[in-house]
Amino acid sequence: MSSRAPTLEDVAREAGVSRATVSRVVNGVRNVDPAIQDLVRRAVARTGYAPNRAARSLVTRRTETVALVVSGAGDLSDEAQDAFASRVFSDPFFGRVVAGVTGYLRPRSMYPVLMFAETPEARRDVVAYLRQGRADGALVVSTHAEDALPPLLAEAELPAVLFARPARPLPLSCVDLAHRDGGHLAAERLLARGCRRSVTIAGPLAVAASQERLAGFRRTMARRGHPSVPVAEGAFTLDSGRTAMAALLDEHPDLDGVFAANDLMAQGACEVLRERDRRIPQDVAVVGLDDSSAAVTCRPPLTTVRQPVEQMAAAMARLLDEHIRGDRTEPASEIFAPELVVRDSA
Amino acid sequence: MSSRAPTLEDVAREAGVSRATVSRVVNGVRNVDPAIQDLVRRAVARTGYAPNRAARSLVTRRTETVALVVSGAGDLSDEAQDAFASRVFSDPFFGRVVAGVTGYLRPRSMYPVLMFAETPEARRDVVAYLRQGRADGALVVSTHAEDALPPLLAEAELPAVLFARPARPLPLSCVDLAHRDGGHLAAERLLARGCRRSVTIAGPLAVAASQERLAGFRRTMARRGHPSVPVAEGAFTLDSGRTAMAALLDEHPDLDGVFAANDLMAQGACEVLRERDRRIPQDVAVVGLDDSSAAVTCRPPLTTVRQPVEQMAAAMARLLDEHIRGDRTEPASEIFAPELVVRDSA
DNA sequence: GCTGCCGTATAGAGCGCTCTCCAGATGTCG
DNA sequence: CGACATCTGGAGAGCGCTCTATACGGCAGC
């Protein structure tokens, strides 16, 4: 940063043309004589010109930046909030979200701004951030149902796309998994393996996705002659999976199949099953859901229901992009189909 | 977004004062009559005014945004690069970095823009991003030694702070761990437990940190009568820890202590040890390094050398902030002390 | 040779904000 | 009571860019 950074004006002088011509060359080039284009490009290279984005944003009212918000319903202390960030990222799920989002954004020279919204104050900050035009829109991943952020965004009429349908209908686009079908696939797999005493570790029942996965699983089980399936509620964490599995084993020592509503809980379940000398899958078959890195890491590798998180996240980014550019005015929802991935655990 | 967003001008009219006065009230307030301040504040509330950041940035030449760059030496394909993002985030280490960084930034209404720089092109994009003034500086976390990004940033004289000292000296600030001391602490712990045939799983030896941890471990072992310690090289991943442990066990079936250069590899080592019916810590003591979530998740919970990643990341953000504001002109390096955390594995 | 067109470059008006400079008001002291 | 320091608010000049309206040059048609 020795002297002043070169401006359009400088390049124009260097090339012997007007500022507007340089601007046209640098951007989408409408009608510029090829010879002059070349002249300008050389001048840009010579001066090392980099367009000032603030100036551009001021007139275009675009920043080419989107917020990636990880949001919860909670009202945590500052301390708990810092822990929140690392907890969030310890779940392989978010890595996949980030991968999917950046996969779409990067080719467009857009980058996500990472924000956490675990307190009312933080949620206000997110809205303020967008209203100040520091980002063009928000991609919201909620860790809880009843997340207070989406309604705020809808009310402020800010462009936003949600991962997972909100508890209450909202005029915002979203992507989601066909959770019922996921539960169905898991049930089919356990039944196909001949499991007769299956149990399930559900996700937090306050979350719609958990409810749906459970409902899908139960319905298929019921239709196939197993009207009641023991359920333990978990929290989508490894530890909660362990606890739930232990409880289920205590009550139903003869269980022979487990569907855990995500891979992390399935992994916890596997650990407990092994500690209690159940062979997987010979004695107990285990099916997870997600197909995250945990599924591969797990011993044995998990048979699981794949949630195409990367594609879903990319679709989220695309939807937002369309809203921002005005190519899409009505909210849309894209629902993705789950898919069974067979490994060793079932 | 119904009509136009209110501007300073609108608020000024509403309050019956000049634009400059409103600006003064909204910002750091030089000398404004309290009564007028109140008047203005009310007008701001009434109009729902939110300052346009692009306009402000244009004149202040600040965006109050920093880039958080995860960078590698590689030159990956697009596909591999997408996988890179999720791999990066599956390591609990990065969650802690994010937590530390946001812990410092958020109270200052600053947010990190997430960028990956795994290809030469991506590295150019990062530099371009900063040169366009879309962010005021960069926080760089390299996954490899010989990362090509820091030299680029130094050359362009862009504000940047690194996590870990670069392979070659560079005029950039950085934070780092006293890695040798970490190796030393691990050695002391194993010796104190009476281990006489310790081995170590090193990190990738291309990384300076791995070298240092190994050197510290070896030196202490040598000084205490164990001049040669078997070493296997890992890659800081769970799987590489498993592989290394298996190899070491094959060659030294009577080993009684293991120092793994990070927790993830220690966890892999524990898994293999248990599969081969070694009790931890009775038969083999295991010490990790990091004190990440993996240390707690591991069975048994890991005795480990704590790396204060959150504080280090926060310090990184603070250093960058100081550079940006011009409060600090010379590069500085802050080295943090590791600390032994005793749990069950040693 | 004049008019009318088309295609390309230029001039110039902002975008919304900050900040310097200046005017005016008020207070202080010889 | 006048000269001067002190404080507050206002006017206005940009920051660097985009984009509309306009000028210009060349060419076809009559």
PDB file of C-alpha atoms in Angstrom, chain B residues 25-267:
ATOM      1  CA  VAL B  25     -24.411  11.190  16.329  1.00  0.00           C
ATOM      2  CA  VAL B  26     -24.511   7.845  14.564  1.00  0.00           C
ATOM      3  CA  ASN B  27     -20.751   7.453  14.814  1.00  0.00           C
ATOM      4  CA  GLY B  28     -18.276   8.354  17.494  1.00  0.00           C
ATOM      5  CA  VAL B  29     -19.994  11.630  18.342  1.00  0.00           C
ATOM      6  CA  ARG B  30     -17.557  14.474  18.604  1.00  0.00           C
ATOM      7  CA  ASN B  31     -19.393  17.335  20.255  1.00  0.00           C
ATOM      8  CA  VAL B  32     -23.091  17.301  19.876  1.00  0.00           C
ATOM      9  CA  ASP B  33     -25.563  18.867  22.231  1.00  0.00           C
ATOM     10  CA  PRO B  34     -27.277  16.072  24.208  1.00  0.00           C
ATOM     11  CA  ALA B  35     -30.699  17.454  23.343  1.00  0.00           C
ATOM     12  CA  ILE B  36     -29.902  17.303  19.637  1.00  0.00           C
ATOM     13  CA  GLN B  37     -28.406  13.862  20.043  1.00  0.00           C
ATOM     14  CA  ASP B  38     -31.682  12.713  21.450  1.00  0.00           C
ATOM     15  CA  LEU B  39     -33.594  14.379  18.666  1.00  0.00           C
ATOM     16  CA  VAL B  40     -31.465  12.631  16.084  1.00  0.00           C
ATOM     17  CA  ARG B  41     -31.680   9.269  17.761  1.00  0.00           C
ATOM     18  CA  ARG B  42     -35.409   9.495  17.752  1.00  0.00           C
ATOM     19  CA  ALA B  43     -35.419  10.397  14.077  1.00  0.00           C
ATOM     20  CA  VAL B  44     -33.182   7.404  13.387  1.00  0.00           C
ATOM     21  CA  ALA B  45     -35.593   5.123  15.194  1.00  0.00           C
ATOM     22  CA  ARG B  46     -38.593   6.625  13.449  1.00  0.00           C
ATOM     23  CA  THR B  47     -37.158   6.253   9.969  1.00  0.00           C
ATOM     24  CA  GLY B  48     -35.586   2.860  10.654  1.00  0.00           C
ATOM     25  CA  TYR B  49     -32.311   4.173   9.336  1.00  0.00           C
ATOM     26  CA  ALA B  50     -29.416   1.795   8.714  1.00  0.00           C
ATOM     27  CA  PRO B  51     -26.167   3.347   7.515  1.00  0.00           C
ATOM     28  CA  ASN B  52     -25.038   2.206   4.088  1.00  0.00           C
ATOM     29  CA  ARG B  53     -21.730   0.468   4.600  1.00  0.00           C
ATOM     30  CA  ALA B  54     -20.577   0.724   1.023  1.00  0.00           C
ATOM     31  CA  ALA B  55     -20.772   4.491   1.188  1.00  0.00           C
ATOM     32  CA  ARG B  56     -18.947   4.538   4.465  1.00  0.00           C
ATOM     33  CA  SER B  57     -16.299   2.129   3.248  1.00  0.00           C
ATOM     34  CA  LEU B  58     -15.766   4.241   0.184  1.00  0.00           C
ATOM     35  CA  VAL B  59     -14.580   7.138   2.262  1.00  0.00           C
ATOM     36  CA  THR B  60     -13.058   5.387   5.282  1.00  0.00           C
ATOM     37  CA  ARG B  61     -11.313   2.732   3.185  1.00  0.00           C
ATOM     38  CA  ARG B  62     -12.310   0.125   5.739  1.00  0.00           C
ATOM     39  CA  THR B  63     -14.804  -2.665   5.535  1.00  0.00           C
ATOM     40  CA  GLU B  64     -14.651  -3.968   9.096  1.00  0.00           C
ATOM     41  CA  THR B  65     -14.426  -7.401   7.555  1.00  0.00           C
ATOM     42  CA  VAL B  66     -11.550  -9.839   7.609  1.00  0.00           C
ATOM     43  CA  ALA B  67     -10.897 -12.919   5.545  1.00  0.00           C
ATOM     44  CA  LEU B  68     -10.414 -16.220   7.328  1.00  0.00           C
ATOM     45  CA  VAL B  69      -8.398 -18.268   4.893  1.00  0.00           C
ATOM     46  CA  VAL B  70      -7.774 -21.970   5.136  1.00  0.00           C
ATOM     47  CA  SER B  71      -4.847 -22.512   2.926  1.00  0.00           C
ATOM     48  CA  GLY B  72      -2.781 -25.409   1.710  1.00  0.00           C
ATOM     49  CA  ALA B  73       0.208 -25.979  -0.474  1.00  0.00           C
ATOM     50  CA  GLY B  74      -1.670 -28.217  -2.817  1.00  0.00           C
ATOM     51  CA  ASP B  75      -2.868 -27.748  -6.321  1.00  0.00           C
ATOM     52  CA  LEU B  76      -6.070 -29.694  -6.172  1.00  0.00           C
ATOM     53  CA  SER B  77      -8.713 -30.403  -8.746  1.00  0.00           C
ATOM     54  CA  ASP B  78     -12.070 -28.704  -8.273  1.00  0.00           C
ATOM     55  CA  GLU B  79     -13.478 -31.896  -6.956  1.00  0.00           C
ATOM     56  CA  ALA B  80     -10.738 -32.464  -4.452  1.00  0.00           C
ATOM     57  CA  GLN B  81     -11.102 -28.869  -3.454  1.00  0.00           C
ATOM     58  CA  ASP B  82     -14.729 -29.243  -2.511  1.00  0.00           C
ATOM     59  CA  ALA B  83     -13.813 -32.260  -0.471  1.00  0.00           C
ATOM     60  CA  PHE B  84     -11.112 -30.113   1.110  1.00  0.00           C
ATOM     61  CA  ALA B  85     -13.695 -27.866   2.705  1.00  0.00           C
ATOM     62  CA  SER B  86     -15.499 -30.686   4.411  1.00  0.00           C
ATOM     63  CA  ARG B  87     -12.288 -32.401   5.403  1.00  0.00           C
ATOM     64  CA  VAL B  88     -11.022 -29.222   6.960  1.00  0.00           C
ATOM     65  CA  PHE B  89     -14.170 -28.818   8.969  1.00  0.00           C
ATOM     66  CA  SER B  90     -14.259 -32.390  10.095  1.00  0.00           C
ATOM     67  CA  ASP B  91     -11.139 -31.657  12.104  1.00  0.00           C
ATOM     68  CA  PRO B  92     -12.253 -30.267  15.471  1.00  0.00           C
ATOM     69  CA  PHE B  93      -9.250 -27.957  15.311  1.00  0.00           C
ATOM     70  CA  PHE B  94     -10.927 -25.593  12.874  1.00  0.00           C
ATOM     71  CA  GLY B  95     -14.047 -25.292  14.914  1.00  0.00           C
ATOM     72  CA  ARG B  96     -11.888 -24.000  17.730  1.00  0.00           C
ATOM     73  CA  VAL B  97     -10.164 -21.558  15.416  1.00  0.00           C
ATOM     74  CA  VAL B  98     -13.513 -20.226  14.258  1.00  0.00           C
ATOM     75  CA  ALA B  99     -14.716 -19.978  17.837  1.00  0.00           C
ATOM     76  CA  GLY B 100     -11.625 -18.032  18.892  1.00  0.00           C
ATOM     77  CA  VAL B 101     -11.731 -15.705  15.923  1.00  0.00           C
ATOM     78  CA  THR B 102     -15.415 -14.892  16.198  1.00  0.00           C
ATOM     79  CA  GLY B 103     -15.014 -14.481  19.943  1.00  0.00           C
ATOM     80  CA  TYR B 104     -12.738 -11.541  19.268  1.00  0.00           C
ATOM     81  CA  LEU B 105     -14.452 -10.147  16.208  1.00  0.00           C
ATOM     82  CA  ARG B 106     -18.094 -10.274  17.124  1.00  0.00           C
ATOM     83  CA  PRO B 107     -18.041  -7.743  19.968  1.00  0.00           C
ATOM     84  CA  ARG B 108     -16.542  -5.401  17.399  1.00  0.00           C
ATOM     85  CA  SER B 109     -19.256  -6.082  14.842  1.00  0.00           C
ATOM     86  CA  MET B 110     -16.742  -7.708  12.563  1.00  0.00           C
ATOM     87  CA  TYR B 111     -17.287 -11.013  10.829  1.00  0.00           C
ATOM     88  CA  PRO B 112     -14.968 -13.377   9.021  1.00  0.00           C
ATOM     89  CA  VAL B 113     -15.335 -14.190   5.350  1.00  0.00           C
ATOM     90  CA  LEU B 114     -14.540 -17.814   4.793  1.00  0.00           C
ATOM     91  CA  MET B 115     -12.120 -18.574   1.993  1.00  0.00           C
ATOM     92  CA  PHE B 116     -10.221 -21.632   0.877  1.00  0.00           C
ATOM     93  CA  ALA B 117      -6.934 -21.369  -0.924  1.00  0.00           C
ATOM     94  CA  GLU B 118      -5.932 -24.774  -2.116  1.00  0.00           C
ATOM     95  CA  THR B 119      -5.000 -23.884  -5.683  1.00  0.00           C
ATOM     96  CA  PRO B 120      -2.841 -21.170  -7.226  1.00  0.00           C
ATOM     97  CA  GLU B 121      -5.979 -19.665  -8.683  1.00  0.00           C
ATOM     98  CA  ALA B 122      -7.745 -19.602  -5.349  1.00  0.00           C
ATOM     99  CA  ARG B 123      -4.709 -17.906  -3.846  1.00  0.00           C
ATOM    100  CA  ARG B 124      -4.854 -15.215  -6.494  1.00  0.00           C
ATOM    101  CA  ASP B 125      -8.522 -14.778  -5.699  1.00  0.00           C
ATOM    102  CA  VAL B 126      -7.701 -14.199  -2.060  1.00  0.00           C
ATOM    103  CA  VAL B 127      -5.160 -11.535  -2.924  1.00  0.00           C
ATOM    104  CA  ALA B 128      -7.559  -9.925  -5.384  1.00  0.00           C
ATOM    105  CA  TYR B 129     -10.293  -9.943  -2.780  1.00  0.00           C
ATOM    106  CA  LEU B 130      -8.120  -8.029  -0.363  1.00  0.00           C
ATOM    107  CA  ARG B 131      -6.777  -5.676  -2.993  1.00  0.00           C
ATOM    108  CA  GLN B 132     -10.307  -4.760  -3.997  1.00  0.00           C
ATOM    109  CA  GLY B 133     -10.872  -3.752  -0.431  1.00  0.00           C
ATOM    110  CA  ARG B 134     -13.542  -6.360   0.183  1.00  0.00           C
ATOM    111  CA  ALA B 135     -11.766  -7.244   3.421  1.00  0.00           C
ATOM    112  CA  ASP B 136      -9.258  -5.300   5.471  1.00  0.00           C
ATOM    113  CA  GLY B 137      -6.886  -8.167   6.114  1.00  0.00           C
ATOM    114  CA  ALA B 138      -6.472 -11.921   6.305  1.00  0.00           C
ATOM    115  CA  LEU B 139      -6.210 -14.542   8.998  1.00  0.00           C
ATOM    116  CA  VAL B 140      -4.410 -17.492   7.496  1.00  0.00           C
ATOM    117  CA  VAL B 141      -4.474 -21.050   8.731  1.00  0.00           C
ATOM    118  CA  SER B 142      -2.218 -23.272   6.668  1.00  0.00           C
ATOM    119  CA  THR B 143      -2.690 -26.987   6.528  1.00  0.00           C
ATOM    120  CA  HIS B 144       0.700 -27.531   4.972  1.00  0.00           C
ATOM    121  CA  ALA B 145       4.147 -26.119   5.390  1.00  0.00           C
ATOM    122  CA  GLU B 146       5.367 -24.392   2.256  1.00  0.00           C
ATOM    123  CA  ASP B 147       2.045 -22.685   1.870  1.00  0.00           C
ATOM    124  CA  ALA B 148       2.348 -20.293  -1.049  1.00  0.00           C
ATOM    125  CA  LEU B 149      -0.203 -17.781   0.189  1.00  0.00           C
ATOM    126  CA  PRO B 150       1.699 -15.991   2.978  1.00  0.00           C
ATOM    127  CA  PRO B 151       4.535 -14.884   0.679  1.00  0.00           C
ATOM    128  CA  LEU B 152       1.961 -13.537  -1.750  1.00  0.00           C
ATOM    129  CA  LEU B 153       0.297 -11.531   0.993  1.00  0.00           C
ATOM    130  CA  ALA B 154       3.597 -10.247   2.283  1.00  0.00           C
ATOM    131  CA  GLU B 155       4.656  -9.162  -1.168  1.00  0.00           C
ATOM    132  CA  ALA B 156       1.401  -7.318  -1.752  1.00  0.00           C
ATOM    133  CA  GLU B 157       1.872  -5.695   1.667  1.00  0.00           C
ATOM    134  CA  LEU B 158      -1.582  -6.751   2.733  1.00  0.00           C
ATOM    135  CA  PRO B 159      -2.338  -7.014   6.442  1.00  0.00           C
ATOM    136  CA  ALA B 160      -2.211 -10.662   7.455  1.00  0.00           C
ATOM    137  CA  VAL B 161      -1.604 -12.826  10.482  1.00  0.00           C
ATOM    138  CA  LEU B 162      -0.643 -16.478  10.358  1.00  0.00           C
ATOM    139  CA  PHE B 163      -1.453 -19.408  12.569  1.00  0.00           C
ATOM    140  CA  ALA B 164       1.932 -21.097  12.992  1.00  0.00           C
ATOM    141  CA  ARG B 165       5.263 -19.723  11.905  1.00  0.00           C
ATOM    142  CA  PRO B 166       5.932 -19.967   8.189  1.00  0.00           C
ATOM    143  CA  ALA B 167       8.645 -22.283   6.923  1.00  0.00           C
ATOM    144  CA  ARG B 168      10.667 -19.313   5.691  1.00  0.00           C
ATOM    145  CA  PRO B 169      10.761 -16.081   7.715  1.00  0.00           C
ATOM    146  CA  LEU B 170       8.266 -13.547   6.442  1.00  0.00           C
ATOM    147  CA  PRO B 171       7.402  -9.997   7.506  1.00  0.00           C
ATOM    148  CA  LEU B 172       4.022 -11.109   8.852  1.00  0.00           C
ATOM    149  CA  SER B 173       2.710 -11.474  12.365  1.00  0.00           C
ATOM    150  CA  CYS B 174       1.881 -14.913  13.642  1.00  0.00           C
ATOM    151  CA  VAL B 175       0.797 -16.895  16.639  1.00  0.00           C
ATOM    152  CA  ASP B 176       2.193 -20.291  17.470  1.00  0.00           C
ATOM    153  CA  LEU B 177       2.538 -22.954  20.110  1.00  0.00           C
ATOM    154  CA  ALA B 178       5.790 -23.769  21.883  1.00  0.00           C
ATOM    155  CA  HIS B 179       5.725 -27.155  20.214  1.00  0.00           C
ATOM    156  CA  ARG B 180       8.950 -28.421  21.774  1.00  0.00           C
ATOM    157  CA  ASP B 181       7.562 -27.825  25.209  1.00  0.00           C
ATOM    158  CA  GLY B 182       4.526 -29.828  24.165  1.00  0.00           C
ATOM    159  CA  GLY B 183       6.672 -32.818  23.254  1.00  0.00           C
ATOM    160  CA  HIS B 184       8.546 -32.354  26.496  1.00  0.00           C
ATOM    161  CA  LEU B 185       5.352 -32.437  28.595  1.00  0.00           C
ATOM    162  CA  ALA B 186       4.184 -35.606  26.887  1.00  0.00           C
ATOM    163  CA  ALA B 187       7.520 -37.310  27.501  1.00  0.00           C
ATOM    164  CA  GLU B 188       7.505 -36.286  31.148  1.00  0.00           C
ATOM    165  CA  ARG B 189       4.055 -37.736  31.618  1.00  0.00           C
ATOM    166  CA  LEU B 190       4.912 -41.089  30.092  1.00  0.00           C
ATOM    167  CA  LEU B 191       8.134 -41.270  32.098  1.00  0.00           C
ATOM    168  CA  ALA B 192       6.321 -40.335  35.296  1.00  0.00           C
ATOM    169  CA  ARG B 193       3.935 -43.220  34.704  1.00  0.00           C
ATOM    170  CA  GLY B 194       6.908 -45.523  34.466  1.00  0.00           C
ATOM    171  CA  CYS B 195       6.757 -46.244  30.748  1.00  0.00           C
ATOM    172  CA  ARG B 196      10.060 -47.724  29.617  1.00  0.00           C
ATOM    173  CA  ARG B 197       9.327 -48.553  25.997  1.00  0.00           C
ATOM    174  CA  SER B 198       7.576 -45.520  24.597  1.00  0.00           C
ATOM    175  CA  VAL B 199       6.951 -44.855  20.931  1.00  0.00           C
ATOM    176  CA  THR B 200       5.617 -41.836  19.115  1.00  0.00           C
ATOM    177  CA  ILE B 201       3.310 -41.117  16.223  1.00  0.00           C
ATOM    178  CA  ALA B 202       4.581 -37.912  14.663  1.00  0.00           C
ATOM    179  CA  GLY B 203       2.637 -35.509  12.489  1.00  0.00           C
ATOM    180  CA  PRO B 204       3.602 -35.026   8.837  1.00  0.00           C
ATOM    181  CA  LEU B 205       7.296 -34.243   9.032  1.00  0.00           C
ATOM    182  CA  ALA B 206       7.016 -31.645   6.307  1.00  0.00           C
ATOM    183  CA  VAL B 207       5.235 -29.484   8.867  1.00  0.00           C
ATOM    184  CA  ALA B 208       7.509 -27.550  11.190  1.00  0.00           C
ATOM    185  CA  ALA B 209       5.161 -28.095  14.121  1.00  0.00           C
ATOM    186  CA  SER B 210       5.489 -31.865  13.762  1.00  0.00           C
ATOM    187  CA  GLN B 211       9.250 -31.642  13.700  1.00  0.00           C
ATOM    188  CA  GLU B 212       9.287 -29.541  16.814  1.00  0.00           C
ATOM    189  CA  ARG B 213       6.909 -31.717  18.781  1.00  0.00           C
ATOM    190  CA  LEU B 214       8.999 -34.723  17.877  1.00  0.00           C
ATOM    191  CA  ALA B 215      12.252 -32.968  18.731  1.00  0.00           C
ATOM    192  CA  GLY B 216      10.947 -31.895  22.144  1.00  0.00           C
ATOM    193  CA  PHE B 217       9.733 -35.403  22.891  1.00  0.00           C
ATOM    194  CA  ARG B 218      12.958 -37.015  21.806  1.00  0.00           C
ATOM    195  CA  ARG B 219      15.194 -34.640  23.658  1.00  0.00           C
ATOM    196  CA  THR B 220      13.448 -35.191  26.942  1.00  0.00           C
ATOM    197  CA  MET B 221      13.415 -38.941  26.415  1.00  0.00           C
ATOM    198  CA  ALA B 222      17.112 -38.899  25.582  1.00  0.00           C
ATOM    199  CA  ARG B 223      17.964 -36.855  28.635  1.00  0.00           C
ATOM    200  CA  ARG B 224      16.093 -39.320  30.770  1.00  0.00           C
ATOM    201  CA  GLY B 225      17.892 -42.348  29.453  1.00  0.00           C
ATOM    202  CA  HIS B 226      15.967 -43.259  26.309  1.00  0.00           C
ATOM    203  CA  PRO B 227      18.203 -42.161  23.487  1.00  0.00           C
ATOM    204  CA  SER B 228      16.178 -43.747  20.714  1.00  0.00           C
ATOM    205  CA  VAL B 229      12.416 -43.790  20.426  1.00  0.00           C
ATOM    206  CA  PRO B 230      10.568 -45.577  17.608  1.00  0.00           C
ATOM    207  CA  VAL B 231       8.708 -43.128  15.380  1.00  0.00           C
ATOM    208  CA  ALA B 232       5.939 -43.570  12.839  1.00  0.00           C
ATOM    209  CA  GLU B 233       4.794 -40.677  10.724  1.00  0.00           C
ATOM    210  CA  GLY B 234       1.093 -39.861  10.508  1.00  0.00           C
ATOM    211  CA  ALA B 235      -0.964 -37.192   8.790  1.00  0.00           C
ATOM    212  CA  PHE B 236      -2.899 -35.745  11.750  1.00  0.00           C
ATOM    213  CA  THR B 237      -5.936 -37.846  10.766  1.00  0.00           C
ATOM    214  CA  LEU B 238      -7.705 -40.625  12.628  1.00  0.00           C
ATOM    215  CA  ASP B 239      -6.902 -43.180  10.007  1.00  0.00           C
ATOM    216  CA  SER B 240      -3.249 -42.308   9.790  1.00  0.00           C
ATOM    217  CA  GLY B 241      -3.111 -42.735  13.574  1.00  0.00           C
ATOM    218  CA  ARG B 242      -4.549 -46.223  13.235  1.00  0.00           C
ATOM    219  CA  THR B 243      -2.099 -47.191  10.533  1.00  0.00           C
ATOM    220  CA  ALA B 244       0.882 -45.830  12.439  1.00  0.00           C
ATOM    221  CA  MET B 245      -0.152 -47.553  15.653  1.00  0.00           C
ATOM    222  CA  ALA B 246      -0.593 -50.858  13.884  1.00  0.00           C
ATOM    223  CA  ALA B 247       2.871 -50.593  12.347  1.00  0.00           C
ATOM    224  CA  LEU B 248       4.468 -49.689  15.669  1.00  0.00           C
ATOM    225  CA  LEU B 249       2.730 -52.579  17.438  1.00  0.00           C
ATOM    226  CA  ASP B 250       3.917 -55.010  14.809  1.00  0.00           C
ATOM    227  CA  GLU B 251       7.508 -53.942  15.304  1.00  0.00           C
ATOM    228  CA  HIS B 252       7.382 -53.366  19.041  1.00  0.00           C
ATOM    229  CA  PRO B 253       4.724 -55.602  20.544  1.00  0.00           C
ATOM    230  CA  ASP B 254       5.982 -54.827  24.033  1.00  0.00           C
ATOM    231  CA  LEU B 255       5.567 -51.043  23.812  1.00  0.00           C
ATOM    232  CA  ASP B 256       4.038 -49.477  26.905  1.00  0.00           C
ATOM    233  CA  GLY B 257       3.650 -45.782  26.048  1.00  0.00           C
ATOM    234  CA  VAL B 258       2.531 -43.741  23.029  1.00  0.00           C
ATOM    235  CA  PHE B 259       2.755 -40.053  22.309  1.00  0.00           C
ATOM    236  CA  ALA B 260       0.651 -39.059  19.315  1.00  0.00           C
ATOM    237  CA  ALA B 261       1.281 -35.597  17.938  1.00  0.00           C
ATOM    238  CA  ASN B 262      -2.426 -34.796  17.912  1.00  0.00           C
ATOM    239  CA  ASP B 263      -5.595 -36.106  19.523  1.00  0.00           C
ATOM    240  CA  LEU B 264      -7.136 -37.468  16.369  1.00  0.00           C
ATOM    241  CA  MET B 265      -4.160 -39.772  15.807  1.00  0.00           C
ATOM    242  CA  ALA B 266      -4.169 -40.646  19.504  1.00  0.00           C
ATOM    243  CA  GLN B 267      -7.792 -41.657  19.149  1.00  0.00           C
TER     244      GLN B 267
END
